[in-house]
């Protein structure tokens, strides 16, 4: 019998190596989802891009979404198990609404990220709960700090990023983003969108149609979080082709 056997039965029990297997399996669920998402922060904007996969021809593609608005200036992309994602999004929206009601102004992105990370962490220490098999990349516009990009994982860890990725091709995406951001430090809105799309396109080795990706943007010029229309995505794809 191997030394690690049986320690993955309970979420609250450490293995002799000091690992929590159930939490590690939640990370596995994210990478097994088959979807990759990218987040990029520019000097005046933040962008999230994810694949728009329709698993069945009979499905209405307009009802499939991974990008959600949380407050007027904050949005997120969820990567992993869709039912878990919907649960986390509805909790985040509730937390943001409670903050607005209590304090009279919109919750800042870092406060919302911290709150969601705290909730995720509690899920790792109660036997009656399980961690959510989903990773949240959250973008927003802070009145004091400008554009913000955070990633929250099932273990309850969160940190700010210049650019990040989640899902099936996370490692390859991060390597690509690192190389690109070494050259270009400050990106404007257009460059941030195009870097996110080209990263996704490169790691998946495919040229996307405008209907195959979803893009969410928040910027100083237009502080309201919004998802781009198909025609706008098409313009960006066209520009990327012309650059190449």
JSON list of C-alpha atoms in Angstrom, two decimals:
[
{"chain": "A", "resi": 1, "resn": "UNK", "atom": "CA", "xyz": [0.00, 0.00, 0.00]},
{"chain": "A", "resi": 2, "resn": "UNK", "atom": "CA", "xyz": [1.49, 3.34, -1.01]},
{"chain": "A", "resi": 3, "resn": "UNK", "atom": "CA", "xyz": [2.20, 5.99, 1.60]},
{"chain": "A", "resi": 4, "resn": "UNK", "atom": "CA", "xyz": [-0.25, 8.48, 0.10]},
{"chain": "A", "resi": 5, "resn": "UNK", "atom": "CA", "xyz": [-3.15, 5.99, -0.04]},
{"chain": "A", "resi": 6, "resn": "UNK", "atom": "CA", "xyz": [-6.32, 7.06, 1.75]},
{"chain": "A", "resi": 7, "resn": "UNK", "atom": "CA", "xyz": [-5.23, 10.65, 2.39]},
{"chain": "A", "resi": 8, "resn": "UNK", "atom": "CA", "xyz": [-7.30, 11.92, -0.54]},
{"chain": "A", "resi": 9, "resn": "UNK", "atom": "CA", "xyz": [-10.52, 10.68, 1.10]},
{"chain": "A", "resi": 10, "resn": "UNK", "atom": "CA", "xyz": [-10.86, 13.69, 3.41]},
{"chain": "A", "resi": 11, "resn": "UNK", "atom": "CA", "xyz": [-10.28, 17.30, 2.53]},
{"chain": "A", "resi": 12, "resn": "UNK", "atom": "CA", "xyz": [-9.25, 18.27, 6.07]},
{"chain": "A", "resi": 13, "resn": "UNK", "atom": "CA", "xyz": [-6.50, 15.67, 6.53]},
{"chain": "A", "resi": 14, "resn": "UNK", "atom": "CA", "xyz": [-2.88, 16.32, 5.52]},
{"chain": "A", "resi": 15, "resn": "UNK", "atom": "CA", "xyz": [-0.84, 13.50, 4.00]},
{"chain": "A", "resi": 16, "resn": "UNK", "atom": "CA", "xyz": [2.51, 12.68, 5.67]},
{"chain": "A", "resi": 17, "resn": "UNK", "atom": "CA", "xyz": [4.17, 14.82, 2.94]},
{"chain": "A", "resi": 18, "resn": "UNK", "atom": "CA", "xyz": [2.06, 17.80, 4.04]},
{"chain": "A", "resi": 19, "resn": "UNK", "atom": "CA", "xyz": [-0.29, 17.80, 1.04]},
{"chain": "A", "resi": 20, "resn": "UNK", "atom": "CA", "xyz": [-4.05, 18.26, 0.80]},
{"chain": "A", "resi": 21, "resn": "UNK", "atom": "CA", "xyz": [-4.96, 15.99, -2.10]},
{"chain": "A", "resi": 22, "resn": "UNK", "atom": "CA", "xyz": [-8.56, 17.19, -2.51]},
{"chain": "A", "resi": 23, "resn": "UNK", "atom": "CA", "xyz": [-7.33, 20.75, -3.06]},
{"chain": "A", "resi": 24, "resn": "UNK", "atom": "CA", "xyz": [-4.82, 19.49, -5.62]},
{"chain": "A", "resi": 25, "resn": "UNK", "atom": "CA", "xyz": [-7.62, 17.62, -7.40]},
{"chain": "A", "resi": 26, "resn": "UNK", "atom": "CA", "xyz": [-9.56, 20.90, -7.64]},
{"chain": "A", "resi": 27, "resn": "UNK", "atom": "CA", "xyz": [-6.60, 22.39, -9.56]},
{"chain": "A", "resi": 28, "resn": "UNK", "atom": "CA", "xyz": [-6.68, 19.27, -11.77]},
{"chain": "A", "resi": 29, "resn": "UNK", "atom": "CA", "xyz": [-10.35, 19.91, -12.55]},
{"chain": "A", "resi": 30, "resn": "UNK", "atom": "CA", "xyz": [-9.42, 23.36, -13.86]},
{"chain": "A", "resi": 31, "resn": "UNK", "atom": "CA", "xyz": [-6.70, 22.09, -16.20]},
{"chain": "A", "resi": 32, "resn": "UNK", "atom": "CA", "xyz": [-8.93, 19.19, -17.36]},
{"chain": "A", "resi": 33, "resn": "UNK", "atom": "CA", "xyz": [-11.71, 21.59, -18.37]},
{"chain": "A", "resi": 34, "resn": "UNK", "atom": "CA", "xyz": [-10.12, 21.90, -21.81]},
{"chain": "A", "resi": 35, "resn": "UNK", "atom": "CA", "xyz": [-10.52, 25.69, -21.84]},
{"chain": "A", "resi": 36, "resn": "UNK", "atom": "CA", "xyz": [-7.73, 28.28, -21.55]},
{"chain": "A", "resi": 37, "resn": "UNK", "atom": "CA", "xyz": [-8.23, 31.86, -20.36]},
{"chain": "A", "resi": 38, "resn": "UNK", "atom": "CA", "xyz": [-5.84, 34.83, -20.46]},
{"chain": "A", "resi": 39, "resn": "UNK", "atom": "CA", "xyz": [-5.78, 38.07, -18.48]},
{"chain": "A", "resi": 40, "resn": "UNK", "atom": "CA", "xyz": [-3.60, 41.08, -19.39]},
{"chain": "A", "resi": 41, "resn": "UNK", "atom": "CA", "xyz": [-3.22, 44.44, -17.63]},
{"chain": "A", "resi": 42, "resn": "UNK", "atom": "CA", "xyz": [-2.20, 47.49, -19.67]},
{"chain": "A", "resi": 43, "resn": "UNK", "atom": "CA", "xyz": [-1.34, 50.98, -18.48]},
{"chain": "A", "resi": 44, "resn": "UNK", "atom": "CA", "xyz": [-4.93, 52.19, -18.91]},
{"chain": "A", "resi": 45, "resn": "UNK", "atom": "CA", "xyz": [-6.94, 48.97, -19.29]},
{"chain": "A", "resi": 46, "resn": "UNK", "atom": "CA", "xyz": [-7.44, 45.31, -18.37]},
{"chain": "A", "resi": 47, "resn": "UNK", "atom": "CA", "xyz": [-8.47, 42.51, -20.71]},
{"chain": "A", "resi": 48, "resn": "UNK", "atom": "CA", "xyz": [-9.69, 38.93, -20.30]},
{"chain": "A", "resi": 49, "resn": "UNK", "atom": "CA", "xyz": [-9.93, 36.49, -23.19]},
{"chain": "A", "resi": 50, "resn": "UNK", "atom": "CA", "xyz": [-11.22, 32.93, -23.19]},
{"chain": "A", "resi": 51, "resn": "UNK", "atom": "CA", "xyz": [-12.29, 30.26, -25.66]},
{"chain": "A", "resi": 52, "resn": "UNK", "atom": "CA", "xyz": [-15.95, 30.10, -26.62]},
{"chain": "A", "resi": 53, "resn": "UNK", "atom": "CA", "xyz": [-16.44, 26.36, -26.99]},
{"chain": "A", "resi": 54, "resn": "UNK", "atom": "CA", "xyz": [-19.81, 24.91, -27.93]},
{"chain": "A", "resi": 55, "resn": "UNK", "atom": "CA", "xyz": [-19.66, 21.21, -27.02]},
{"chain": "A", "resi": 56, "resn": "UNK", "atom": "CA", "xyz": [-22.80, 20.23, -28.93]},
{"chain": "A", "resi": 57, "resn": "UNK", "atom": "CA", "xyz": [-24.25, 21.47, -32.24]},
{"chain": "A", "resi": 58, "resn": "UNK", "atom": "CA", "xyz": [-27.75, 21.54, -30.74]},
{"chain": "A", "resi": 59, "resn": "UNK", "atom": "CA", "xyz": [-26.79, 24.03, -28.03]},
{"chain": "A", "resi": 60, "resn": "UNK", "atom": "CA", "xyz": [-27.60, 27.73, -28.33]},
{"chain": "A", "resi": 61, "resn": "UNK", "atom": "CA", "xyz": [-24.10, 29.25, -28.30]},
{"chain": "A", "resi": 62, "resn": "UNK", "atom": "CA", "xyz": [-25.35, 32.61, -26.96]},
{"chain": "A", "resi": 63, "resn": "UNK", "atom": "CA", "xyz": [-26.24, 30.90, -23.64]},
{"chain": "A", "resi": 64, "resn": "UNK", "atom": "CA", "xyz": [-22.70, 29.58, -23.12]},
{"chain": "A", "resi": 65, "resn": "UNK", "atom": "CA", "xyz": [-20.50, 32.04, -21.25]},
{"chain": "A", "resi": 66, "resn": "UNK", "atom": "CA", "xyz": [-17.37, 32.12, -19.15]},
{"chain": "A", "resi": 67, "resn": "UNK", "atom": "CA", "xyz": [-17.13, 35.91, -18.73]},
{"chain": "A", "resi": 68, "resn": "UNK", "atom": "CA", "xyz": [-19.39, 37.53, -16.14]},
{"chain": "A", "resi": 69, "resn": "UNK", "atom": "CA", "xyz": [-19.92, 41.10, -14.87]},
{"chain": "A", "resi": 70, "resn": "UNK", "atom": "CA", "xyz": [-19.72, 41.39, -11.06]},
{"chain": "A", "resi": 71, "resn": "UNK", "atom": "CA", "xyz": [-20.17, 45.16, -10.57]},
{"chain": "A", "resi": 72, "resn": "UNK", "atom": "CA", "xyz": [-20.33, 48.01, -13.13]},
{"chain": "A", "resi": 73, "resn": "UNK", "atom": "CA", "xyz": [-16.49, 48.28, -13.11]},
{"chain": "A", "resi": 74, "resn": "UNK", "atom": "CA", "xyz": [-15.49, 44.68, -12.28]},
{"chain": "A", "resi": 75, "resn": "UNK", "atom": "CA", "xyz": [-15.79, 41.51, -14.35]},
{"chain": "A", "resi": 76, "resn": "UNK", "atom": "CA", "xyz": [-14.26, 38.06, -14.36]},
{"chain": "A", "resi": 77, "resn": "UNK", "atom": "CA", "xyz": [-13.53, 35.01, -16.46]},
{"chain": "A", "resi": 78, "resn": "UNK", "atom": "CA", "xyz": [-14.15, 31.62, -14.86]},
{"chain": "A", "resi": 79, "resn": "UNK", "atom": "CA", "xyz": [-12.14, 28.59, -15.94]},
{"chain": "A", "resi": 80, "resn": "UNK", "atom": "CA", "xyz": [-13.06, 25.09, -14.80]},
{"chain": "A", "resi": 81, "resn": "UNK", "atom": "CA", "xyz": [-16.35, 23.44, -13.87]},
{"chain": "A", "resi": 82, "resn": "UNK", "atom": "CA", "xyz": [-19.24, 25.59, -15.14]},
{"chain": "A", "resi": 83, "resn": "UNK", "atom": "CA", "xyz": [-21.74, 24.85, -12.29]},
{"chain": "A", "resi": 84, "resn": "UNK", "atom": "CA", "xyz": [-19.05, 25.74, -9.72]},
{"chain": "A", "resi": 85, "resn": "UNK", "atom": "CA", "xyz": [-18.29, 28.90, -11.70]},
{"chain": "A", "resi": 86, "resn": "UNK", "atom": "CA", "xyz": [-21.92, 30.03, -11.62]},
{"chain": "A", "resi": 87, "resn": "UNK", "atom": "CA", "xyz": [-22.05, 29.45, -7.86]},
{"chain": "A", "resi": 88, "resn": "UNK", "atom": "CA", "xyz": [-18.84, 31.46, -7.29]},
{"chain": "A", "resi": 89, "resn": "UNK", "atom": "CA", "xyz": [-20.04, 34.30, -9.56]},
{"chain": "A", "resi": 90, "resn": "UNK", "atom": "CA", "xyz": [-23.37, 34.58, -7.79]},
{"chain": "A", "resi": 91, "resn": "UNK", "atom": "CA", "xyz": [-21.54, 34.68, -4.42]},
{"chain": "A", "resi": 92, "resn": "UNK", "atom": "CA", "xyz": [-19.16, 37.39, -5.72]},
{"chain": "A", "resi": 93, "resn": "UNK", "atom": "CA", "xyz": [-22.11, 39.46, -6.99]},
{"chain": "A", "resi": 94, "resn": "UNK", "atom": "CA", "xyz": [-23.82, 39.11, -3.62]},
{"chain": "A", "resi": 95, "resn": "UNK", "atom": "CA", "xyz": [-20.68, 40.13, -1.71]},
{"chain": "A", "resi": 96, "resn": "UNK", "atom": "CA", "xyz": [-20.26, 43.19, -3.99]},
{"chain": "A", "resi": 97, "resn": "UNK", "atom": "CA", "xyz": [-23.91, 44.18, -3.51]},
{"chain": "A", "resi": 98, "resn": "UNK", "atom": "CA", "xyz": [-23.64, 43.84, 0.29]},
{"chain": "A", "resi": 99, "resn": "UNK", "atom": "CA", "xyz": [-20.50, 46.03, 0.32]},
{"chain": "A", "resi": 100, "resn": "UNK", "atom": "CA", "xyz": [-22.28, 48.70, -1.77]},
{"chain": "A", "resi": 101, "resn": "UNK", "atom": "CA", "xyz": [-25.28, 48.62, 0.58]},
{"chain": "A", "resi": 102, "resn": "UNK", "atom": "CA", "xyz": [-23.14, 48.75, 3.73]},
{"chain": "A", "resi": 103, "resn": "UNK", "atom": "CA", "xyz": [-20.56, 51.40, 2.75]},
{"chain": "A", "resi": 104, "resn": "UNK", "atom": "CA", "xyz": [-22.30, 53.40, 0.02]},
{"chain": "A", "resi": 105, "resn": "UNK", "atom": "CA", "xyz": [-19.71, 52.94, -2.75]},
{"chain": "A", "resi": 106, "resn": "UNK", "atom": "CA", "xyz": [-18.70, 50.14, -5.14]},
{"chain": "A", "resi": 107, "resn": "UNK", "atom": "CA", "xyz": [-16.34, 47.47, -3.80]},
{"chain": "A", "resi": 108, "resn": "UNK", "atom": "CA", "xyz": [-12.72, 47.93, -5.06]},
{"chain": "A", "resi": 109, "resn": "UNK", "atom": "CA", "xyz": [-11.37, 45.01, -7.15]},
{"chain": "A", "resi": 110, "resn": "UNK", "atom": "CA", "xyz": [-8.73, 44.03, -4.58]},
{"chain": "A", "resi": 111, "resn": "UNK", "atom": "CA", "xyz": [-11.32, 43.86, -1.78]},
{"chain": "A", "resi": 112, "resn": "UNK", "atom": "CA", "xyz": [-13.58, 41.61, -3.86]},
{"chain": "A", "resi": 113, "resn": "UNK", "atom": "CA", "xyz": [-10.63, 39.38, -4.83]},
{"chain": "A", "resi": 114, "resn": "UNK", "atom": "CA", "xyz": [-9.59, 39.12, -1.18]},
{"chain": "A", "resi": 115, "resn": "UNK", "atom": "CA", "xyz": [-13.12, 38.30, -0.08]},
{"chain": "A", "resi": 116, "resn": "UNK", "atom": "CA", "xyz": [-13.52, 35.54, -2.70]},
{"chain": "A", "resi": 117, "resn": "UNK", "atom": "CA", "xyz": [-10.09, 34.11, -1.78]},
{"chain": "A", "resi": 118, "resn": "UNK", "atom": "CA", "xyz": [-11.09, 34.06, 1.90]},
{"chain": "A", "resi": 119, "resn": "UNK", "atom": "CA", "xyz": [-14.29, 32.17, 1.05]},
{"chain": "A", "resi": 120, "resn": "UNK", "atom": "CA", "xyz": [-12.32, 29.65, -1.04]},
{"chain": "A", "resi": 121, "resn": "UNK", "atom": "CA", "xyz": [-9.87, 29.15, 1.82]},
{"chain": "A", "resi": 122, "resn": "UNK", "atom": "CA", "xyz": [-12.69, 28.32, 4.24]},
{"chain": "A", "resi": 123, "resn": "UNK", "atom": "CA", "xyz": [-13.82, 25.60, 1.81]},
{"chain": "A", "resi": 124, "resn": "UNK", "atom": "CA", "xyz": [-10.46, 23.85, 2.34]},
{"chain": "A", "resi": 125, "resn": "UNK", "atom": "CA", "xyz": [-10.87, 23.48, 6.10]},
{"chain": "A", "resi": 126, "resn": "UNK", "atom": "CA", "xyz": [-14.39, 22.14, 6.55]},
{"chain": "A", "resi": 127, "resn": "UNK", "atom": "CA", "xyz": [-15.20, 18.48, 5.96]},
{"chain": "A", "resi": 128, "resn": "UNK", "atom": "CA", "xyz": [-18.77, 19.33, 4.95]},
{"chain": "A", "resi": 129, "resn": "UNK", "atom": "CA", "xyz": [-17.61, 21.45, 1.99]},
{"chain": "A", "resi": 130, "resn": "UNK", "atom": "CA", "xyz": [-15.47, 20.89, -1.06]},
{"chain": "A", "resi": 131, "resn": "UNK", "atom": "CA", "xyz": [-13.27, 23.38, -2.90]},
{"chain": "A", "resi": 132, "resn": "UNK", "atom": "CA", "xyz": [-14.76, 24.78, -6.10]},
{"chain": "A", "resi": 133, "resn": "UNK", "atom": "CA", "xyz": [-13.04, 23.38, -9.19]},
{"chain": "A", "resi": 134, "resn": "UNK", "atom": "CA", "xyz": [-12.75, 26.78, -10.76]},
{"chain": "A", "resi": 135, "resn": "UNK", "atom": "CA", "xyz": [-10.20, 29.57, -11.15]},
{"chain": "A", "resi": 136, "resn": "UNK", "atom": "CA", "xyz": [-11.35, 33.19, -11.25]},
{"chain": "A", "resi": 137, "resn": "UNK", "atom": "CA", "xyz": [-9.41, 35.85, -13.16]},
{"chain": "A", "resi": 138, "resn": "UNK", "atom": "CA", "xyz": [-10.88, 39.15, -12.01]},
{"chain": "A", "resi": 139, "resn": "UNK", "atom": "CA", "xyz": [-10.37, 42.53, -13.69]},
{"chain": "A", "resi": 140, "resn": "UNK", "atom": "CA", "xyz": [-11.56, 45.93, -12.62]},
{"chain": "A", "resi": 141, "resn": "UNK", "atom": "CA", "xyz": [-10.90, 49.63, -12.45]},
{"chain": "A", "resi": 142, "resn": "UNK", "atom": "CA", "xyz": [-9.88, 51.02, -9.07]},
{"chain": "A", "resi": 143, "resn": "UNK", "atom": "CA", "xyz": [-10.55, 54.75, -8.53]},
{"chain": "A", "resi": 144, "resn": "UNK", "atom": "CA", "xyz": [-7.14, 55.15, -6.84]},
{"chain": "A", "resi": 145, "resn": "UNK", "atom": "CA", "xyz": [-4.94, 52.44, -8.37]},
{"chain": "A", "resi": 146, "resn": "UNK", "atom": "CA", "xyz": [-6.28, 52.27, -11.91]},
{"chain": "A", "resi": 147, "resn": "UNK", "atom": "CA", "xyz": [-6.63, 48.96, -13.80]},
{"chain": "A", "resi": 148, "resn": "UNK", "atom": "CA", "xyz": [-6.33, 45.83, -11.63]},
{"chain": "A", "resi": 149, "resn": "UNK", "atom": "CA", "xyz": [-5.93, 42.14, -12.47]},
{"chain": "A", "resi": 150, "resn": "UNK", "atom": "CA", "xyz": [-6.22, 39.35, -9.90]},
{"chain": "A", "resi": 151, "resn": "UNK", "atom": "CA", "xyz": [-6.35, 35.59, -10.01]},
{"chain": "A", "resi": 152, "resn": "UNK", "atom": "CA", "xyz": [-8.10, 33.57, -7.28]},
{"chain": "A", "resi": 153, "resn": "UNK", "atom": "CA", "xyz": [-7.53, 29.81, -7.02]},
{"chain": "A", "resi": 154, "resn": "UNK", "atom": "CA", "xyz": [-9.40, 27.01, -5.18]},
{"chain": "A", "resi": 155, "resn": "UNK", "atom": "CA", "xyz": [-6.85, 27.01, -2.34]},
{"chain": "A", "resi": 156, "resn": "UNK", "atom": "CA", "xyz": [-7.76, 30.61, -1.43]},
{"chain": "A", "resi": 157, "resn": "UNK", "atom": "CA", "xyz": [-4.58, 32.20, -2.79]},
{"chain": "A", "resi": 158, "resn": "UNK", "atom": "CA", "xyz": [-4.91, 35.48, -4.63]},
{"chain": "A", "resi": 159, "resn": "UNK", "atom": "CA", "xyz": [-2.37, 37.93, -6.00]},
{"chain": "A", "resi": 160, "resn": "UNK", "atom": "CA", "xyz": [-2.23, 40.82, -8.48]},
{"chain": "A", "resi": 161, "resn": "UNK", "atom": "CA", "xyz": [-0.76, 40.24, -11.95]},
{"chain": "A", "resi": 162, "resn": "UNK", "atom": "CA", "xyz": [0.50, 42.15, -14.97]},
{"chain": "A", "resi": 163, "resn": "UNK", "atom": "CA", "xyz": [-0.65, 39.16, -17.04]},
{"chain": "A", "resi": 164, "resn": "UNK", "atom": "CA", "xyz": [-1.81, 35.66, -16.16]},
{"chain": "A", "resi": 165, "resn": "UNK", "atom": "CA", "xyz": [-3.51, 32.55, -17.51]},
{"chain": "A", "resi": 166, "resn": "UNK", "atom": "CA", "xyz": [-5.64, 29.65, -16.29]},
{"chain": "A", "resi": 167, "resn": "UNK", "atom": "CA", "xyz": [-6.82, 26.33, -17.65]},
{"chain": "A", "resi": 168, "resn": "UNK", "atom": "CA", "xyz": [-5.53, 23.63, -19.95]},
{"chain": "A", "resi": 169, "resn": "UNK", "atom": "CA", "xyz": [-2.55, 25.51, -21.45]},
{"chain": "A", "resi": 170, "resn": "UNK", "atom": "CA", "xyz": [-1.69, 27.65, -18.44]},
{"chain": "A", "resi": 171, "resn": "UNK", "atom": "CA", "xyz": [2.07, 26.96, -18.38]},
{"chain": "A", "resi": 172, "resn": "UNK", "atom": "CA", "xyz": [2.58, 27.57, -22.11]},
{"chain": "A", "resi": 173, "resn": "UNK", "atom": "CA", "xyz": [0.50, 30.76, -21.91]},
{"chain": "A", "resi": 174, "resn": "UNK", "atom": "CA", "xyz": [2.50, 32.12, -18.97]},
{"chain": "A", "resi": 175, "resn": "UNK", "atom": "CA", "xyz": [5.79, 31.44, -20.80]},
{"chain": "A", "resi": 176, "resn": "UNK", "atom": "CA", "xyz": [4.52, 33.26, -23.88]},
{"chain": "A", "resi": 177, "resn": "UNK", "atom": "CA", "xyz": [3.27, 36.25, -21.85]},
{"chain": "A", "resi": 178, "resn": "UNK", "atom": "CA", "xyz": [6.59, 36.48, -19.98]},
{"chain": "A", "resi": 179, "resn": "UNK", "atom": "CA", "xyz": [8.54, 36.67, -23.25]},
{"chain": "A", "resi": 180, "resn": "UNK", "atom": "CA", "xyz": [6.21, 39.29, -24.73]},
{"chain": "A", "resi": 181, "resn": "UNK", "atom": "CA", "xyz": [6.07, 41.49, -21.63]},
{"chain": "A", "resi": 182, "resn": "UNK", "atom": "CA", "xyz": [9.87, 41.57, -21.38]},
{"chain": "A", "resi": 183, "resn": "UNK", "atom": "CA", "xyz": [9.88, 43.61, -24.61]},
{"chain": "A", "resi": 184, "resn": "UNK", "atom": "CA", "xyz": [6.72, 45.70, -24.11]},
{"chain": "A", "resi": 185, "resn": "UNK", "atom": "CA", "xyz": [6.24, 46.94, -20.57]},
{"chain": "A", "resi": 186, "resn": "UNK", "atom": "CA", "xyz": [3.39, 49.44, -20.99]},
{"chain": "A", "resi": 187, "resn": "UNK", "atom": "CA", "xyz": [0.48, 48.38, -23.20]},
{"chain": "A", "resi": 188, "resn": "UNK", "atom": "CA", "xyz": [-2.45, 50.50, -24.33]},
{"chain": "A", "resi": 189, "resn": "UNK", "atom": "CA", "xyz": [-5.96, 49.04, -24.59]},
{"chain": "A", "resi": 190, "resn": "UNK", "atom": "CA", "xyz": [-5.58, 47.87, -28.19]},
{"chain": "A", "resi": 191, "resn": "UNK", "atom": "CA", "xyz": [-2.19, 46.24, -27.55]},
{"chain": "A", "resi": 192, "resn": "UNK", "atom": "CA", "xyz": [-3.45, 44.51, -24.40]},
{"chain": "A", "resi": 193, "resn": "UNK", "atom": "CA", "xyz": [-6.42, 42.99, -26.27]},
{"chain": "A", "resi": 194, "resn": "UNK", "atom": "CA", "xyz": [-4.21, 41.87, -29.15]},
{"chain": "A", "resi": 195, "resn": "UNK", "atom": "CA", "xyz": [-1.54, 40.40, -26.83]},
{"chain": "A", "resi": 196, "resn": "UNK", "atom": "CA", "xyz": [-4.21, 38.35, -25.01]},
{"chain": "A", "resi": 197, "resn": "UNK", "atom": "CA", "xyz": [-5.70, 37.07, -28.30]},
{"chain": "A", "resi": 198, "resn": "UNK", "atom": "CA", "xyz": [-2.31, 36.25, -29.88]},
{"chain": "A", "resi": 199, "resn": "UNK", "atom": "CA", "xyz": [-1.20, 34.41, -26.72]},
{"chain": "A", "resi": 200, "resn": "UNK", "atom": "CA", "xyz": [-4.32, 32.24, -26.83]},
{"chain": "A", "resi": 201, "resn": "UNK", "atom": "CA", "xyz": [-3.93, 31.69, -30.55]},
{"chain": "A", "resi": 202, "resn": "UNK", "atom": "CA", "xyz": [-0.23, 30.76, -30.22]},
{"chain": "A", "resi": 203, "resn": "UNK", "atom": "CA", "xyz": [-0.57, 28.27, -27.36]},
{"chain": "A", "resi": 204, "resn": "UNK", "atom": "CA", "xyz": [-3.56, 26.55, -28.97]},
{"chain": "A", "resi": 205, "resn": "UNK", "atom": "CA", "xyz": [-1.91, 26.66, -32.43]},
{"chain": "A", "resi": 206, "resn": "UNK", "atom": "CA", "xyz": [-5.08, 27.82, -34.12]},
{"chain": "A", "resi": 207, "resn": "UNK", "atom": "CA", "xyz": [-6.41, 30.90, -35.89]},
{"chain": "A", "resi": 208, "resn": "UNK", "atom": "CA", "xyz": [-9.67, 31.93, -34.27]},
{"chain": "A", "resi": 209, "resn": "UNK", "atom": "CA", "xyz": [-12.87, 33.13, -35.83]},
{"chain": "A", "resi": 210, "resn": "UNK", "atom": "CA", "xyz": [-14.51, 36.03, -33.98]},
{"chain": "A", "resi": 211, "resn": "UNK", "atom": "CA", "xyz": [-17.24, 33.68, -32.69]},
{"chain": "A", "resi": 212, "resn": "UNK", "atom": "CA", "xyz": [-14.70, 31.28, -31.10]},
{"chain": "A", "resi": 213, "resn": "UNK", "atom": "CA", "xyz": [-13.42, 33.63, -28.39]},
{"chain": "A", "resi": 214, "resn": "UNK", "atom": "CA", "xyz": [-14.94, 35.90, -25.75]},
{"chain": "A", "resi": 215, "resn": "UNK", "atom": "CA", "xyz": [-13.25, 39.16, -24.74]},
{"chain": "A", "resi": 216, "resn": "UNK", "atom": "CA", "xyz": [-13.98, 41.28, -21.66]},
{"chain": "A", "resi": 217, "resn": "UNK", "atom": "CA", "xyz": [-12.52, 44.78, -21.25]},
{"chain": "A", "resi": 218, "resn": "UNK", "atom": "CA", "xyz": [-12.41, 47.56, -18.70]},
{"chain": "A", "resi": 219, "resn": "UNK", "atom": "CA", "xyz": [-10.46, 50.77, -19.37]},
{"chain": "A", "resi": 220, "resn": "UNK", "atom": "CA", "xyz": [-9.94, 54.32, -18.12]},
{"chain": "A", "resi": 221, "resn": "UNK", "atom": "CA", "xyz": [-11.53, 55.60, -21.34]},
{"chain": "A", "resi": 222, "resn": "UNK", "atom": "CA", "xyz": [-14.61, 53.41, -20.78]},
{"chain": "A", "resi": 223, "resn": "UNK", "atom": "CA", "xyz": [-14.68, 52.37, -17.10]},
{"chain": "A", "resi": 224, "resn": "UNK", "atom": "CA", "xyz": [-17.77, 50.16, -17.44]},
{"chain": "A", "resi": 225, "resn": "UNK", "atom": "CA", "xyz": [-16.93, 46.46, -17.73]},
{"chain": "A", "resi": 226, "resn": "UNK", "atom": "CA", "xyz": [-18.14, 45.09, -21.05]},
{"chain": "A", "resi": 227, "resn": "UNK", "atom": "CA", "xyz": [-17.74, 42.13, -23.38]},
{"chain": "A", "resi": 228, "resn": "UNK", "atom": "CA", "xyz": [-16.76, 42.91, -26.97]},
{"chain": "A", "resi": 229, "resn": "UNK", "atom": "CA", "xyz": [-19.22, 42.32, -29.79]},
{"chain": "A", "resi": 230, "resn": "UNK", "atom": "CA", "xyz": [-18.32, 39.85, -32.55]},
{"chain": "A", "resi": 231, "resn": "UNK", "atom": "CA", "xyz": [-17.70, 42.75, -34.98]},
{"chain": "A", "resi": 232, "resn": "UNK", "atom": "CA", "xyz": [-15.20, 44.37, -32.56]},
{"chain": "A", "resi": 233, "resn": "UNK", "atom": "CA", "xyz": [-13.36, 41.06, -32.06]},
{"chain": "A", "resi": 234, "resn": "UNK", "atom": "CA", "xyz": [-13.25, 40.68, -35.85]},
{"chain": "A", "resi": 235, "resn": "UNK", "atom": "CA", "xyz": [-11.53, 44.08, -36.15]},
{"chain": "A", "resi": 236, "resn": "UNK", "atom": "CA", "xyz": [-8.84, 43.04, -33.65]},
{"chain": "A", "resi": 237, "resn": "UNK", "atom": "CA", "xyz": [-8.29, 39.70, -35.41]},
{"chain": "A", "resi": 238, "resn": "UNK", "atom": "CA", "xyz": [-7.94, 41.57, -38.70]},
{"chain": "A", "resi": 239, "resn": "UNK", "atom": "CA", "xyz": [-5.32, 43.89, -37.19]},
{"chain": "A", "resi": 240, "resn": "UNK", "atom": "CA", "xyz": [-3.36, 40.92, -35.80]},
{"chain": "A", "resi": 241, "resn": "UNK", "atom": "CA", "xyz": [-3.32, 39.31, -39.29]},
{"chain": "A", "resi": 242, "resn": "UNK", "atom": "CA", "xyz": [-2.12, 42.59, -40.86]},
{"chain": "A", "resi": 243, "resn": "UNK", "atom": "CA", "xyz": [0.70, 42.89, -38.27]},
{"chain": "A", "resi": 244, "resn": "UNK", "atom": "CA", "xyz": [1.92, 39.37, -39.09]}
]
